[in-house]
Tab-separated table of C-alpha atoms in Angstrom:
chain	number	residue	atom	x	y	z
T	1	MET	CA	-64.227	-41.853	97.596
T	2	HIS	CA	-63.414	-41.643	101.272
T	3	THR	CA	-63.170	-44.937	103.166
T	4	ALA	CA	-64.974	-45.890	106.369
T	5	VAL	CA	-65.906	-48.870	108.514
T	6	GLN	CA	-69.405	-49.466	109.841
T	7	LEU	CA	-68.702	-49.890	113.543
T	8	TYR	CA	-71.354	-52.588	113.889
T	9	THR	CA	-68.590	-54.865	112.576
T	10	LEU	CA	-66.656	-54.195	115.809
T	11	ARG	CA	-69.619	-53.995	118.178
T	12	GLY	CA	-68.096	-56.436	120.663
T	13	GLU	CA	-64.865	-54.460	120.964
T	14	GLY	CA	-66.167	-51.351	122.738
T	15	LEU	CA	-66.401	-47.980	121.038
T	16	GLU	CA	-63.021	-46.583	122.072
T	17	PRO	CA	-60.911	-49.564	120.887
T	18	ALA	CA	-63.077	-49.870	117.773
T	19	ILE	CA	-62.416	-46.271	116.754
T	20	SER	CA	-58.725	-46.726	117.543
T	21	ARG	CA	-58.553	-49.849	115.386
T	22	VAL	CA	-60.217	-48.166	112.404
T	23	GLY	CA	-57.930	-45.157	112.662
T	24	GLY	CA	-54.860	-47.356	113.001
T	25	ALA	CA	-55.829	-49.276	109.873
T	26	GLY	CA	-55.702	-46.075	107.833
T	27	PHE	CA	-59.363	-45.414	107.126
T	28	ASP	CA	-60.750	-41.919	106.656
T	29	GLY	CA	-63.794	-42.321	108.862
T	30	VAL	CA	-66.427	-44.385	110.605
T	31	GLU	CA	-70.123	-44.997	110.265
T	32	PHE	CA	-71.880	-45.270	113.611
T	33	ALA	CA	-74.451	-47.786	114.825
T	34	GLY	CA	-75.041	-46.068	118.143
T	35	LEU	CA	-72.642	-44.420	120.590
T	36	ASP	CA	-72.456	-47.316	123.071
T	37	GLY	CA	-73.412	-45.100	126.007
T	38	HIS	CA	-70.644	-42.556	125.395
T	39	ALA	CA	-71.252	-38.813	125.492
T	40	PRO	CA	-70.924	-37.114	122.092
T	41	ALA	CA	-68.141	-34.851	123.388
T	42	GLU	CA	-66.113	-37.908	124.431
T	43	VAL	CA	-66.644	-39.551	121.043
T	44	ALA	CA	-65.654	-36.335	119.257
T	45	GLU	CA	-62.350	-36.351	121.154
T	46	LEU	CA	-61.730	-39.954	120.097
T	47	LEU	CA	-62.393	-39.100	116.459
T	48	ASP	CA	-60.042	-36.128	116.615
T	49	LEU	CA	-57.363	-38.234	118.298
T	50	HIS	CA	-57.445	-40.773	115.475
T	51	ASP	CA	-58.011	-38.242	112.672
T	52	LEU	CA	-61.335	-39.759	111.636
T	53	ALA	CA	-64.399	-38.151	110.082
T	54	VAL	CA	-67.983	-39.406	110.231
T	55	ALA	CA	-69.482	-40.901	107.092
T	56	GLY	CA	-72.920	-41.231	108.683
T	57	ALA	CA	-74.921	-42.923	111.414
T	58	HIS	CA	-77.383	-45.796	111.346
T	59	VAL	CA	-80.415	-44.732	113.378
T	60	SER	CA	-83.755	-46.515	113.521
T	61	ILE	CA	-86.715	-44.878	111.842
T	62	ASP	CA	-88.574	-44.934	115.167
T	63	ASP	CA	-85.815	-42.981	116.916
T	64	LEU	CA	-85.601	-40.478	114.070
T	65	GLU	CA	-89.351	-39.929	114.178
T	66	SER	CA	-89.750	-39.797	117.945
T	67	ASP	CA	-86.726	-37.641	118.810
T	68	PRO	CA	-85.235	-35.962	115.748
T	69	GLU	CA	-83.921	-33.059	117.817
T	70	GLY	CA	-82.071	-35.398	120.169
T	71	VAL	CA	-80.567	-37.403	117.318
T	72	LEU	CA	-79.464	-34.261	115.497
T	73	GLU	CA	-77.957	-32.790	118.645
T	74	SER	CA	-76.011	-35.923	119.590
T	75	TYR	CA	-74.580	-36.644	116.181
T	76	GLY	CA	-74.281	-33.013	115.146
T	77	ASP	CA	-71.568	-32.643	117.777
T	78	LEU	CA	-69.640	-35.266	115.790
T	79	GLY	CA	-70.014	-33.494	112.466
T	80	CYS	CA	-72.531	-36.063	111.238
T	81	ASP	CA	-75.253	-34.932	108.859
T	82	ARG	CA	-76.150	-38.244	107.151
T	83	PHE	CA	-78.656	-40.491	108.901
T	84	VAL	CA	-79.297	-43.955	107.566
T	85	VAL	CA	-82.374	-46.025	108.343
T	86	PRO	CA	-80.614	-49.397	108.632
T	87	SER	CA	-83.697	-51.559	108.247
T	88	HIS	CA	-87.476	-51.541	108.247
T	89	ASP	CA	-90.295	-53.940	108.999
T	90	PRO	CA	-89.996	-56.695	106.362
T	91	GLU	CA	-93.783	-56.984	106.243
T	92	ALA	CA	-93.941	-53.455	104.831
T	93	PHE	CA	-92.320	-54.764	101.653
T	94	GLU	CA	-94.903	-57.473	101.090
T	95	SER	CA	-97.432	-55.095	99.526
T	96	ARG	CA	-97.571	-51.868	97.543
T	97	GLU	CA	-99.463	-50.259	100.402
T	98	GLY	CA	-96.717	-51.171	102.856
T	99	VAL	CA	-94.026	-49.820	100.548
T	100	GLU	CA	-95.950	-46.568	100.106
T	101	GLU	CA	-96.281	-46.164	103.869
T	102	ALA	CA	-92.536	-46.720	104.309
T	103	ALA	CA	-91.860	-44.207	101.530
T	104	ASN	CA	-94.119	-41.635	103.164
T	105	ARG	CA	-92.334	-42.022	106.492
T	106	LEU	CA	-88.903	-41.643	104.885
T	107	SER	CA	-90.039	-38.623	102.864
T	108	ALA	CA	-91.447	-36.940	105.965
T	109	LEU	CA	-88.145	-37.498	107.756
T	110	ALA	CA	-86.255	-36.108	104.777
T	111	ASP	CA	-88.370	-32.955	104.959
T	112	ARG	CA	-87.788	-32.625	108.698
T	113	LEU	CA	-84.038	-33.171	108.571
T	114	GLU	CA	-83.464	-31.122	105.434
T	115	SER	CA	-84.443	-27.992	107.358
T	116	GLU	CA	-81.589	-28.803	109.762
T	117	GLY	CA	-79.033	-29.392	107.011
T	118	ALA	CA	-79.133	-33.185	107.337
T	119	THR	CA	-80.132	-36.005	105.004
T	120	VAL	CA	-81.944	-39.337	105.302
T	121	HIS	CA	-80.835	-42.536	103.563
T	122	TYR	CA	-82.209	-46.068	103.376
T	123	HIS	CA	-79.993	-49.155	103.671
T	124	ASN	CA	-81.262	-52.299	101.973
T	125	HIS	CA	-81.328	-55.826	103.319
T	126	THR	CA	-82.554	-58.750	101.193
T	127	PHE	CA	-86.318	-58.660	101.650
T	128	GLU	CA	-86.752	-55.402	99.725
T	129	PHE	CA	-85.964	-57.277	96.504
T	130	ASP	CA	-89.002	-59.529	96.617
T	131	ARG	CA	-91.159	-58.991	93.554
T	132	LEU	CA	-94.432	-57.134	93.787
T	133	GLU	CA	-96.035	-57.790	90.425
T	134	GLU	CA	-93.565	-56.597	87.780
T	135	LYS	CA	-91.092	-54.743	90.041
T	136	SER	CA	-89.134	-55.304	93.213
T	137	ALA	CA	-90.284	-53.653	96.407
T	138	PHE	CA	-86.961	-51.784	96.459
T	139	ASP	CA	-87.619	-50.254	93.053
T	140	LEU	CA	-91.116	-49.286	94.156
T	141	LEU	CA	-89.671	-47.618	97.260
T	142	ALA	CA	-87.240	-45.668	95.092
T	143	GLU	CA	-90.057	-44.592	92.785
T	144	ALA	CA	-92.229	-43.499	95.707
T	145	THR	CA	-89.481	-41.253	97.128
T	146	ASP	CA	-87.380	-38.558	95.503
T	147	ASP	CA	-83.691	-37.779	95.690
T	148	ARG	CA	-84.073	-36.223	99.132
T	149	VAL	CA	-84.035	-39.855	100.339
T	150	GLY	CA	-80.618	-41.321	99.622
T	151	LEU	CA	-80.072	-45.019	98.968
T	152	GLU	CA	-77.183	-46.729	100.776
T	153	ILE	CA	-76.809	-49.835	98.633
T	154	ASP	CA	-75.414	-52.859	100.460
T	155	THR	CA	-73.706	-54.853	97.713
T	156	GLY	CA	-73.587	-58.173	99.548
T	157	LEU	CA	-77.177	-58.161	100.735
T	158	ALA	CA	-78.395	-57.225	97.262
T	159	ALA	CA	-76.352	-60.034	95.720
T	160	HIS	CA	-77.615	-62.492	98.346
T	161	ALA	CA	-81.132	-61.601	97.214
T	162	GLY	CA	-80.191	-62.466	93.627
T	163	VAL	CA	-79.790	-58.881	92.404
T	164	ASP	CA	-76.702	-57.608	90.588
T	165	PRO	CA	-75.304	-54.836	92.834
T	166	LEU	CA	-73.597	-53.193	89.862
T	167	SER	CA	-76.952	-52.655	88.189
T	168	LEU	CA	-78.310	-51.081	91.369
T	169	ILE	CA	-75.336	-48.739	91.719
T	170	GLU	CA	-75.722	-47.641	88.108
T	171	ARG	CA	-79.516	-47.298	88.300
T	172	TYR	CA	-79.484	-45.206	91.447
T	173	ALA	CA	-76.196	-43.353	90.967
T	174	ASP	CA	-77.841	-39.977	91.543
T	175	ARG	CA	-79.024	-41.082	94.999
T	176	LEU	CA	-75.846	-42.793	96.183
T	177	SER	CA	-73.532	-40.858	98.469
T	178	LEU	CA	-72.835	-43.848	100.756
T	179	LEU	CA	-71.919	-47.250	99.312
T	180	HIS	CA	-71.926	-50.257	101.655
T	181	LEU	CA	-69.294	-52.576	100.226
T	182	THR	CA	-69.960	-56.081	101.545
T	183	ASP	CA	-69.329	-59.593	100.262
T	184	THR	CA	-71.736	-62.547	100.389
T	185	ARG	CA	-72.338	-66.168	99.482
T	186	ALA	CA	-75.774	-67.352	98.473
T	187	GLY	CA	-77.584	-70.271	100.032
T	188	SER	CA	-77.761	-69.477	103.741
T	189	PRO	CA	-78.739	-66.587	106.028
T	190	ASP	CA	-75.445	-67.245	107.810
T	191	THR	CA	-73.556	-65.989	104.754
T	192	HIS	CA	-75.386	-62.697	104.214
T	193	HIS	CA	-71.981	-61.133	104.892
T	194	VAL	CA	-68.651	-62.943	104.518
T	195	GLU	CA	-64.990	-61.908	104.511
T	196	TYR	CA	-63.874	-59.835	101.561
T	197	GLY	CA	-62.753	-62.076	98.729
T	198	THR	CA	-64.448	-65.248	99.982
T	199	GLY	CA	-67.827	-64.493	98.436
T	200	GLU	CA	-69.455	-63.759	95.120
T	201	VAL	CA	-69.368	-59.954	94.894
T	202	ASP	CA	-66.964	-58.331	92.437
T	203	LEU	CA	-65.612	-55.862	94.967
T	204	ASP	CA	-63.330	-54.014	92.534
T	205	ALA	CA	-66.126	-53.550	90.002
T	206	CYS	CA	-68.489	-52.261	92.686
T	207	LEU	CA	-65.821	-49.842	93.905
T	208	GLU	CA	-65.279	-48.502	90.406
T	209	ALA	CA	-69.020	-48.183	89.847
T	210	GLY	CA	-69.314	-46.282	93.117
T	211	ARG	CA	-66.596	-43.871	92.025
T	212	GLU	CA	-68.288	-43.330	88.679
T	213	ALA	CA	-71.572	-42.723	90.504
T	214	GLY	CA	-69.910	-39.990	92.552
T	215	ALA	CA	-70.390	-41.686	95.931
T	216	GLU	CA	-68.590	-39.755	98.643
T	217	TRP	CA	-67.986	-42.696	100.969
T	218	VAL	CA	-67.415	-46.420	100.628
T	219	VAL	CA	-68.294	-48.112	103.920
T	220	ALA	CA	-67.002	-51.583	104.763
T	221	GLU	CA	-69.027	-53.956	106.910
T	222	HIS	CA	-69.131	-57.616	107.903
T	223	GLY	CA	-72.070	-57.947	110.252
T	224	THR	CA	-71.325	-61.518	111.384
T	225	SER	CA	-67.535	-61.576	111.564
T	226	ALA	CA	-66.032	-64.223	113.839
T	227	ASP	CA	-62.788	-62.193	114.113
T	228	PRO	CA	-63.578	-58.469	113.803
T	229	PRO	CA	-59.954	-57.221	114.131
T	230	ALA	CA	-58.841	-59.517	111.305
T	231	THR	CA	-61.863	-58.415	109.295
T	232	VAL	CA	-60.848	-54.752	109.607
T	233	ASP	CA	-57.326	-55.658	108.487
T	234	ARG	CA	-58.825	-57.376	105.433
T	235	PHE	CA	-60.977	-54.313	104.737
T	236	ALA	CA	-57.826	-52.218	104.754
T	237	GLU	CA	-56.073	-54.525	102.286
T	238	VAL	CA	-58.859	-53.884	99.792
T	239	LEU	CA	-59.735	-50.259	100.477
T	240	VAL	CA	-56.797	-48.379	101.995
């Protein structure tokens, strides 16, 4: 697997120093969470300078639906063809009808982007694992979509919801090209993400499962880091 950092981890650093830091730490690429007001051509130069590829980009479902051409044009200049819906309305996962509507929207986007050589993926949080009768809302979403909709499993958020991330990786191996490797500690929303090695996720086992699943990228993230530069250094100790 190639290694990347979700740049949301470094959102307070500015895009240019964030890209420089990831490249200097030895990673293969980045995953975007917006371009921070920079022109795509400028960002492409930064990526080339630091020898980084693009694992994918987190883009809201509303932006993908309202301006798919603009999204494709901006990120296409960066060599990005994977678009990840980073979240969705939690209320949609409180009923089968809501899950089906979310699935229909993702499937329609997959159809639209497939014609342009791009793919759509869904990144879980915790609320998708609430039970709806005998299954979780996440499983129902997976059943209501096909493999044109990839699943970017966030190991820490799944574990925080009480779900074994290894079982998810194995169950949805054929839909996993991007693995979000995060750590967590249960008990508080403040510990959805924690520093690698200070939580409850078996990072090595998840990495191995991702390799066996054929994931192309493992993406590191700590969405609430108090010291993002140190966090990236810790990512590198585990992944690079």
